Tab-separated table of C-alpha atoms and ligand atoms in Angstrom:
chain	number	residue	atom	x	y	z
C	1	MET	CA	97.264	112.398	85.952
C	2	LYS	CA	100.516	113.027	87.779
C	3	ILE	CA	101.885	110.648	90.402
C	4	ALA	CA	104.206	111.646	93.253
C	5	PHE	CA	106.287	108.485	93.603
C	6	PHE	CA	107.881	108.348	97.053
C	7	ASP	CA	110.910	106.314	98.128
C	8	ALA	CA	111.826	105.837	94.465
C	9	LYS	CA	114.700	103.473	93.777
C	10	PRO	CA	116.518	102.960	90.465
C	11	TYR	CA	114.777	99.600	89.943
C	12	ASP	CA	111.332	101.188	90.467
C	13	LYS	CA	112.057	103.686	87.705
C	14	VAL	CA	113.050	100.920	85.274
C	15	TRP	CA	109.729	99.111	85.655
C	16	PHE	CA	107.363	102.082	85.927
C	17	ASP	CA	109.016	103.997	83.064
C	18	ASN	CA	108.395	100.920	80.896
C	19	TYR	CA	104.631	101.363	81.146
C	20	VAL	CA	103.732	104.868	82.256
C	21	VAL	CA	103.768	106.419	78.772
C	22	GLU	CA	101.220	103.876	77.611
C	23	TYR	CA	98.808	105.119	80.305
C	24	GLY	CA	99.504	108.787	79.489
C	25	TYR	CA	100.518	109.584	83.078
C	26	LYS	CA	103.499	111.482	84.438
C	27	ILE	CA	105.577	110.356	87.392
C	28	LYS	CA	107.500	112.660	89.711
C	29	TYR	CA	110.113	110.400	91.321
C	30	ILE	CA	111.014	111.430	94.859
C	31	ASP	CA	113.914	109.795	96.712
C	32	SER	CA	112.533	110.540	100.191
C	33	ARG	CA	109.949	108.475	101.945
C	34	LEU	CA	106.486	109.894	102.465
C	35	SER	CA	106.192	111.480	105.907
C	36	LEU	CA	104.716	114.676	107.329
C	37	GLU	CA	107.926	116.515	106.385
C	38	THR	CA	107.863	115.362	102.753
C	39	THR	CA	104.134	115.514	101.860
C	40	ILE	CA	104.690	118.989	100.377
C	41	LEU	CA	106.669	117.338	97.554
C	42	ALA	CA	103.387	115.872	96.253
C	43	LYS	CA	101.979	119.347	95.509
C	44	GLY	CA	100.581	119.569	91.997
C	45	CYS	CA	100.112	115.796	91.695
C	46	ASP	CA	96.868	113.767	91.638
C	47	ALA	CA	98.054	110.626	93.421
C	48	VAL	CA	100.887	109.438	95.627
C	49	CYS	CA	102.576	106.088	95.146
C	50	VAL	CA	104.104	104.557	98.277
C	51	PHE	CA	105.869	101.408	99.450
C	52	VAL	CA	106.080	99.375	102.668
C	53	ASN	CA	108.059	101.840	104.780
C	54	ASP	CA	106.312	105.094	103.842
C	55	THR	CA	104.131	106.249	106.715
C	56	VAL	CA	100.616	107.272	105.750
C	57	THR	CA	99.368	108.659	109.059
C	58	LYS	CA	96.247	110.733	109.750
C	59	GLN	CA	98.232	113.972	109.560
C	60	VAL	CA	99.831	112.935	106.265
C	61	ILE	CA	96.407	112.025	104.877
C	62	ASP	CA	94.899	115.365	105.879
C	63	GLU	CA	97.807	117.244	104.296
C	64	LEU	CA	97.552	115.211	101.086
C	65	ALA	CA	93.780	115.580	100.825
C	66	GLY	CA	94.164	119.321	101.486
C	67	MET	CA	96.482	119.720	98.513
C	68	GLY	CA	94.103	117.860	96.183
C	69	ILE	CA	95.618	114.377	96.135
C	70	LYS	CA	92.886	111.859	95.369
C	71	CYS	CA	94.503	108.435	95.629
C	72	VAL	CA	97.156	106.591	97.584
C	73	LEU	CA	98.627	103.877	95.385
C	74	LEU	CA	100.367	101.218	97.465
C	75	ARG	CA	102.867	99.404	95.261
C	76	CYS	CA	102.795	96.424	97.625
C	77	ALA	CA	100.336	93.941	99.134
C	78	GLY	CA	100.751	94.728	102.857
C	79	PHE	CA	99.002	97.852	104.152
C	80	ASN	CA	99.803	98.060	107.865
C	81	ASN	CA	101.499	101.452	107.277
C	82	VAL	CA	98.253	103.253	106.302
C	83	ASP	CA	95.708	104.824	108.675
C	84	PHE	CA	92.598	103.638	106.846
C	85	GLU	CA	90.103	105.160	109.191
C	86	ALA	CA	91.646	108.587	108.575
C	87	SER	CA	91.653	108.124	104.801
C	88	TYR	CA	87.996	107.064	104.609
C	89	LYS	CA	86.033	109.470	102.405
C	90	LYS	CA	89.181	111.540	101.840
C	91	LEU	CA	91.530	109.453	99.740
C	92	HIS	CA	91.032	106.201	97.873
C	93	VAL	CA	93.687	103.706	98.944
C	94	MET	CA	94.507	100.977	96.452
C	95	ARG	CA	97.080	98.232	96.622
C	96	VAL	CA	98.573	95.412	94.598
C	97	PRO	CA	97.021	92.407	96.335
C	98	ALA	CA	99.111	89.823	94.527
C	99	TYR	CA	102.023	90.202	92.168
C	100	SER	CA	103.993	87.028	92.419
C	101	PRO	CA	103.302	84.711	95.324
C	102	TYR	CA	105.897	82.446	93.704
C	103	ALA	CA	108.586	85.102	94.193
C	104	VAL	CA	108.005	85.226	97.966
C	105	ALA	CA	107.555	81.488	98.507
C	106	GLU	CA	110.624	80.659	96.424
C	107	TYR	CA	112.620	83.213	98.395
C	108	ALA	CA	111.405	81.811	101.733
C	109	CYS	CA	112.654	78.465	100.499
C	110	ALA	CA	115.999	79.992	99.460
C	111	LEU	CA	116.398	81.396	102.991
C	112	LEU	CA	115.541	78.010	104.470
C	113	LEU	CA	118.084	76.191	102.301
C	114	SER	CA	120.790	78.760	103.083
C	115	VAL	CA	120.190	78.731	106.833
C	116	ASN	CA	120.037	74.940	106.896
C	117	ARG	CA	123.024	74.191	104.651
C	118	LYS	CA	124.918	77.433	105.411
C	119	THR	CA	125.636	78.261	101.783
C	120	HIS	CA	126.005	81.964	102.669
C	121	ARG	CA	128.824	81.105	105.043
C	122	ALA	CA	130.366	78.611	102.623
C	123	TYR	CA	130.402	81.309	99.929
C	124	ALA	CA	132.223	83.736	102.243
C	125	ARG	CA	134.769	81.037	103.097
C	126	THR	CA	135.558	79.851	99.588
C	127	ARG	CA	135.820	83.470	98.356
C	128	ASP	CA	138.710	83.669	100.813
C	129	TYR	CA	140.127	80.319	99.609
C	130	ASN	CA	139.108	78.739	102.919
C	131	PHE	CA	137.854	75.295	101.915
C	132	ASN	CA	137.243	74.052	105.453
C	133	ILE	CA	133.704	72.736	106.046
C	134	ASN	CA	133.755	72.681	109.853
C	135	GLY	CA	130.512	74.045	111.302
C	136	LEU	CA	128.625	73.871	108.013
C	137	VAL	CA	126.649	70.705	108.755
C	138	GLY	CA	122.892	70.831	108.054
C	139	MET	CA	119.971	68.397	108.171
C	140	ASP	CA	118.055	66.522	105.445
C	141	LEU	CA	114.718	68.249	104.905
C	142	HIS	CA	113.297	64.989	103.555
C	143	GLY	CA	111.058	63.375	106.152
C	144	LYS	CA	111.094	66.419	108.464
C	145	THR	CA	108.008	68.411	109.453
C	146	ALA	CA	107.360	71.932	108.166
C	147	GLY	CA	104.827	74.123	109.984
C	148	ILE	CA	103.276	76.802	107.784
C	149	VAL	CA	101.558	79.728	109.520
C	150	GLY	CA	99.075	81.271	107.088
C	151	THR	CA	97.879	79.209	104.136
C	152	GLY	CA	96.958	81.990	101.716
C	153	LYS	CA	98.505	82.480	98.304
C	154	ILE	CA	102.140	82.408	99.428
C	155	GLY	CA	101.750	79.797	102.173
C	156	ARG	CA	100.095	77.344	99.760
C	157	ILE	CA	102.942	77.672	97.244
C	158	MET	CA	105.488	77.217	100.035
C	159	ILE	CA	103.665	74.006	100.978
C	160	ASP	CA	103.882	72.718	97.395
C	161	ILE	CA	107.599	73.490	97.238
C	162	LEU	CA	108.371	71.824	100.580
C	163	ARG	CA	106.319	68.763	99.641
C	164	GLY	CA	108.710	68.489	96.696
C	165	PHE	CA	111.499	67.950	99.229
C	166	GLY	CA	109.496	65.142	100.845
C	167	MET	CA	108.611	67.141	103.970
C	168	ASN	CA	105.504	66.445	106.069
C	169	ILE	CA	103.356	69.548	106.220
C	170	ILE	CA	101.274	70.866	109.088
C	171	ALA	CA	99.679	74.317	109.081
C	172	PHE	CA	97.800	76.862	111.132
C	173	ASP	CA	95.295	79.352	109.736
C	174	PRO	CA	92.221	80.765	111.538
C	175	PHE	CA	90.404	80.399	108.209
C	176	PRO	CA	91.570	76.978	106.981
C	177	ALA	CA	90.811	76.263	103.341
C	178	LYS	CA	88.106	73.607	103.129
C	179	ASP	CA	89.116	72.274	99.731
C	180	SER	CA	92.700	71.452	100.681
C	181	ASP	CA	94.542	68.314	101.753
C	182	ILE	CA	96.522	70.311	104.319
C	183	GLN	CA	96.686	68.994	107.878
C	184	PHE	CA	95.651	71.928	110.074
C	185	VAL	CA	96.779	71.918	113.714
C	186	SER	CA	96.635	74.419	116.579
C	187	LEU	CA	99.367	77.051	116.765
C	188	ASN	CA	100.845	75.404	119.870
C	189	GLU	CA	101.003	72.024	118.118
C	190	LEU	CA	102.688	73.690	115.168
C	191	TRP	CA	105.354	75.325	117.361
C	192	GLU	CA	105.985	72.002	119.150
C	193	GLN	CA	106.057	69.603	116.196
C	194	SER	CA	107.825	71.543	113.442
C	195	ASP	CA	111.445	71.187	112.351
C	196	VAL	CA	110.953	74.160	110.048
C	197	ILE	CA	108.498	77.025	110.648
C	198	SER	CA	107.663	79.511	107.909
C	199	ILE	CA	105.344	82.461	108.502
C	200	HIS	CA	103.006	83.649	105.744
C	201	CYS	CA	100.246	85.630	107.455
C	202	PRO	CA	99.556	89.375	107.543
C	203	LEU	CA	100.566	91.674	110.396
C	204	THR	CA	97.464	92.594	112.395
C	205	PRO	CA	96.905	93.416	116.081
C	206	GLU	CA	96.197	89.675	116.586
C	207	THR	CA	99.363	88.464	114.857
C	208	HIS	CA	101.716	91.115	116.309
C	209	HIS	CA	104.557	89.249	118.100
C	210	MET	CA	102.913	85.873	117.472
C	211	VAL	CA	106.432	84.438	117.681
C	212	ASN	CA	107.144	85.501	121.268
C	213	ALA	CA	109.071	84.015	124.205
C	214	ASP	CA	106.247	81.569	124.886
C	215	ALA	CA	106.118	80.308	121.283
C	216	LEU	CA	109.917	80.073	121.080
C	217	GLU	CA	109.976	78.085	124.315
C	218	LYS	CA	107.624	75.519	122.751
C	219	MET	CA	109.718	75.072	119.591
C	220	LYS	CA	112.304	72.335	119.131
C	221	ASP	CA	115.836	73.520	119.954
C	222	THR	CA	116.805	72.507	116.410
C	223	ALA	CA	113.909	74.284	114.654
C	224	ILE	CA	114.571	76.682	111.789
C	225	LEU	CA	112.338	79.778	111.712
C	226	ILE	CA	111.752	81.664	108.459
C	227	ASN	CA	109.928	85.006	108.301
C	228	THR	CA	109.303	86.667	104.949
C	229	SER	CA	106.015	88.305	105.982
C	230	ARG	CA	106.318	91.270	108.353
C	231	GLY	CA	108.975	91.947	110.976
C	232	ALA	CA	106.654	92.609	113.897
C	233	LEU	CA	105.208	89.095	113.671
C	234	VAL	CA	108.338	88.153	115.625
C	235	ASP	CA	109.338	89.609	118.994
C	236	THR	CA	112.974	90.393	118.194
C	237	ALA	CA	114.119	90.651	121.831
C	238	ALA	CA	112.650	87.218	122.593
C	239	LEU	CA	114.219	85.777	119.432
C	240	ILE	CA	117.662	87.094	120.397
C	241	GLU	CA	117.305	85.490	123.832
C	242	ALA	CA	116.288	82.175	122.234
C	243	VAL	CA	119.287	82.217	119.875
C	244	LYS	CA	121.664	83.158	122.709
C	245	ASN	CA	120.304	80.306	124.839
C	246	ARG	CA	120.621	77.786	121.955
C	247	LYS	CA	116.822	77.353	121.997
C	248	ILE	CA	116.505	77.568	118.219
C	249	GLY	CA	118.480	75.954	115.419
C	250	GLY	CA	118.503	78.686	112.800
C	251	VAL	CA	116.678	81.784	111.647
C	252	GLY	CA	116.096	83.355	108.220
C	253	LEU	CA	114.571	86.821	108.232
C	254	ASP	CA	113.701	88.919	105.203
C	255	VAL	CA	111.814	91.350	107.425
C	256	TYR	CA	112.616	92.966	110.760
C	257	GLU	CA	110.326	94.865	113.077
C	258	GLU	CA	112.457	98.020	113.071
C	259	GLU	CA	113.425	97.743	109.407
C	260	ASP	CA	112.120	101.183	108.377
C	261	ASP	CA	115.373	102.998	109.145
C	262	TYR	CA	117.647	100.520	107.438
C	263	PHE	CA	116.153	98.243	104.825
C	264	PHE	CA	116.433	99.267	101.164
C	265	GLU	CA	119.233	101.751	102.063
C	266	ASP	CA	123.024	101.531	101.877
C	267	ARG	CA	124.247	102.043	105.439
C	268	SER	CA	127.636	100.402	104.891
C	269	ASN	CA	129.567	103.571	105.735
C	270	GLU	CA	127.693	104.218	108.965
C	271	ILE	CA	127.844	103.010	112.543
C	272	LEU	CA	124.522	101.225	113.086
C	273	ASP	CA	122.570	102.367	116.153
C	274	ASP	CA	120.163	99.447	116.177
C	275	GLU	CA	121.685	97.108	118.775
C	276	ALA	CA	119.101	94.370	118.174
C	277	LEU	CA	119.727	94.249	114.428
C	278	VAL	CA	123.489	94.146	114.912
C	279	ARG	CA	123.137	91.431	117.571
C	280	LEU	CA	120.888	89.366	115.307
C	281	MET	CA	123.343	89.615	112.451
C	282	SER	CA	126.219	88.606	114.734
C	283	PHE	CA	124.865	85.063	115.157
C	284	PRO	CA	126.290	82.428	112.783
C	285	ASN	CA	122.889	80.707	112.517
C	286	VAL	CA	120.851	83.831	111.689
C	287	LEU	CA	120.584	85.163	108.136
C	288	VAL	CA	119.007	88.597	107.612
C	289	THR	CA	118.147	90.000	104.184
C	290	SER	CA	116.618	93.339	103.289
C	291	HIS	CA	112.956	92.700	102.380
C	292	GLN	CA	113.745	91.337	98.936
C	293	ALA	CA	111.471	88.295	98.786
C	294	PHE	CA	109.161	90.018	96.294
C	295	PHE	CA	112.016	91.102	94.034
C	296	THR	CA	111.743	89.232	90.731
C	297	GLN	CA	111.252	90.575	87.222
C	298	GLU	CA	107.776	89.078	87.056
C	299	ALA	CA	106.754	90.657	90.338
C	300	MET	CA	108.110	94.111	89.419
C	301	GLN	CA	106.272	93.979	86.102
C	302	ALA	CA	103.020	93.023	87.815
C	303	ILE	CA	103.469	95.700	90.511
C	304	ALA	CA	103.950	98.471	87.924
C	305	ARG	CA	101.018	97.293	85.800
C	306	THR	CA	98.542	96.863	88.659
C	307	THR	CA	99.506	100.184	90.294
C	308	LEU	CA	98.898	102.065	87.048
C	309	ASP	CA	95.703	100.078	86.354
C	310	ASN	CA	94.442	101.083	89.799
C	311	LEU	CA	94.854	104.767	88.969
C	312	GLN	CA	93.319	104.307	85.529
C	313	ARG	CA	90.207	102.764	87.067
C	314	PHE	CA	89.890	105.778	89.344
C	315	GLU	CA	90.384	108.185	86.437
C	316	ARG	CA	87.674	106.414	84.429
C	317	GLY	CA	85.246	106.308	87.365
C	318	GLU	CA	85.242	102.502	87.340
C	319	PHE	CA	84.900	100.016	90.190
C	320	LEU	CA	88.137	100.161	92.173
C	321	LEU	CA	88.968	96.489	92.251
C	322	ASN	CA	91.913	96.820	94.630
C	323	GLU	CA	90.569	99.538	96.912
C	324	ILE	CA	90.778	98.926	100.608
C	325	CYS	CA	89.224	100.853	103.491
C	326	TYR	CA	88.876	100.458	107.249
C	327	GLN	CA	85.397	99.020	106.779
C	328	CYS	CA	86.772	96.335	104.459
C	329	GLU	CA	89.461	95.470	106.996
C	330	ASP	CA	88.311	96.248	110.522
C	331	LYS	CA	84.598	95.696	110.242
C	332	GLY	CA	84.569	92.246	108.722
C	333	GLY	CA	84.278	93.486	105.169
C	334	CYS	CA	81.997	95.902	103.385
C	335	ASP	CA	80.010	94.226	100.626
C	336	ARG	CA	81.645	96.243	97.869
C	337	GLU	CA	82.894	93.120	96.096
C	338	LYS	CA	79.403	91.680	95.830
C	339	LYS	CA	77.737	94.916	94.793
C	340	ARG	CA	80.745	96.108	92.763
C	341	VAL	CA	80.521	99.534	94.399
C	342	ASN	CA	83.446	101.575	95.643
C	343	CYS	CA	84.131	102.031	99.347
C	344	PHE	CA	82.899	105.639	99.107
T	1	LIG	P1	96.968	86.017	101.723
T	1	LIG	O1	96.018	87.078	102.136
T	1	LIG	O2	96.748	85.274	100.447
T	1	LIG	O3	97.100	84.922	102.886
T	1	LIG	C1	97.252	85.265	104.239
T	1	LIG	C2	96.748	84.087	105.052
T	1	LIG	O4	97.014	84.377	106.419
T	1	LIG	C3	95.238	83.851	104.911
T	1	LIG	O5	94.973	82.499	104.610
T	1	LIG	C4	94.706	84.232	106.279
T	1	LIG	O6	93.563	83.468	106.659
T	1	LIG	C5	95.900	83.898	107.143
T	1	LIG	N1	95.838	84.489	108.470
T	1	LIG	C6	95.159	85.583	108.889
T	1	LIG	N2	95.330	85.754	110.217
T	1	LIG	C7	96.112	84.734	110.634
T	1	LIG	C8	96.607	84.335	111.895
T	1	LIG	N3	96.301	85.010	113.018
T	1	LIG	N4	97.392	83.238	111.961
T	1	LIG	C9	97.683	82.522	110.856
T	1	LIG	N5	97.214	82.837	109.638
T	1	LIG	C10	96.454	83.937	109.528
T	1	LIG	O7	98.414	86.736	101.729
T	1	LIG	P2	99.720	86.304	100.941
T	1	LIG	O8	99.700	86.923	99.596
T	1	LIG	O9	99.928	84.850	101.064
T	1	LIG	O10	100.845	87.093	101.782
T	1	LIG	C11	101.190	86.743	103.106
T	1	LIG	C12	102.066	87.843	103.695
T	1	LIG	O11	103.332	87.886	103.019
T	1	LIG	C13	101.522	89.271	103.495
T	1	LIG	O12	100.629	89.620	104.527
T	1	LIG	C14	102.756	90.132	103.546
T	1	LIG	O13	102.938	90.583	104.873
T	1	LIG	C15	103.891	89.190	103.186
T	1	LIG	N6	104.600	89.575	101.970
T	1	LIG	C16	105.966	89.777	102.037
T	1	LIG	C17	106.682	90.130	100.923
T	1	LIG	C18	108.186	90.315	100.951
T	1	LIG	O14	108.764	90.811	99.968
T	1	LIG	N7	108.887	89.929	102.017
T	1	LIG	C19	105.999	90.342	99.646
T	1	LIG	C20	104.568	90.056	99.664
T	1	LIG	C21	103.909	89.700	100.796
C-alpha cells in the first residue's frame, strides 16, 4: 500500500518513518495541503493521509475516488474538514480518536498559567535584561472557579489537573457523565460563575461560535478564556470587542477560526493580511499559539501507530475500528460498533 501524505512536516516524517517499514507500506510525503489543485499528487497511491487543515470536500473526494484512492486517513481526532456525506460508499474515512488527551489538557493548563502569570511576557523582558515586574500581576488559582465546557477525555483530565490547584470545578456537557462527581451547570451559569473557562468540546453546527458576544457579556470581566479545541467555537470579532472593552481578563488560544492560512507555517517574513489575528496578538492579555496542544512525543507516536493500524485493518479486510461516516455522526450513530460491521 502506498500513502500520499499531505501537508507533511519534518516532525511527521520522523514519527511515520519510524514505523512504516514495519507495516511494509510506502509513504509519498507531499508538502502541500490536500485541495482540489493538489489531489493529482495522490495518483498511484492507495490512501491519502491528511491533517486538520487539509480540505476534503465533495470535489476532492470524487477526484480521489476516481483515481483509485480507497481510504482517507486523518492523522488527528477532529474531522470537521471532511465532507462525510460525499465520501459515503466511496472512500473509507478513518481517524485517530485519541492519542494523548494528557498532551492537550496539560497544554491548556500551560496556556492558563502563562496568561494568568504572564510568564511569556516575563521571558521576553528578562531576555532583554528588563527585570521590571510592572503589569505582570496575576491571581491565585486556588479557591477560584473553573468552568469546563465538554467533559470528554480531555475535559476530564483538565478537571483533575485544576483540582490539583485547589480550584472549584463546574462543567457543562449536553451528555453529562453519570458516574462522575462533577458539578454540571447550564452554559449560562458557567459563563457567569467561572474565573477560568476552558473549552473541550468538538466543533459542530451547534457549538459553532458558542463563545459569542452574548456569552462574553455574561462572563466576569476578570475571566480567563482558554480554547485548545477548535477556533470556530469562538466568535473572533466578538472576542476582540470584549478584549478592547476590558470585558475579559485574559485569553489563551491554541486554535483560531481562520487558522488554515497561517498555523503550522513560517510567515515571519511576510506582511500578514489577517487583521483579526494581528489585532488579537496585539493585546498584552491574549496569548496565541499555533495549534500545538497535541504535540508531545507520546502523542506523535500514537498518531503514527494508529494511522498505520487503520490502513492495515482496511488492507486485511478487518473491522475498521476508527472509521467514521455521516451516518455515525449526523444520524445519531449507525450500530456498527455493536455489530462490528463497517460503515459500508
Ligand atoms: P471527546 O469526544 O472525548 O469529548 C468531547 C465532549 O464534548 C463530550 O463529552 C461531548 O458530550 C461534549 N460535547 C458535545 N457537544 C457539546 C456541546 N454542545 N457543549 C459542550 N460539550 C459538548 O473529545 P476529546 O478527546 O476530549 O477532545 C475535545 C476536543 O479537543 C476535540 O473535539 C478537538 O476539537 C480538540 N482537540 C484539539 C487538539 C489540539 O492540538 N489543539 C488535539 C486534540 C483534540
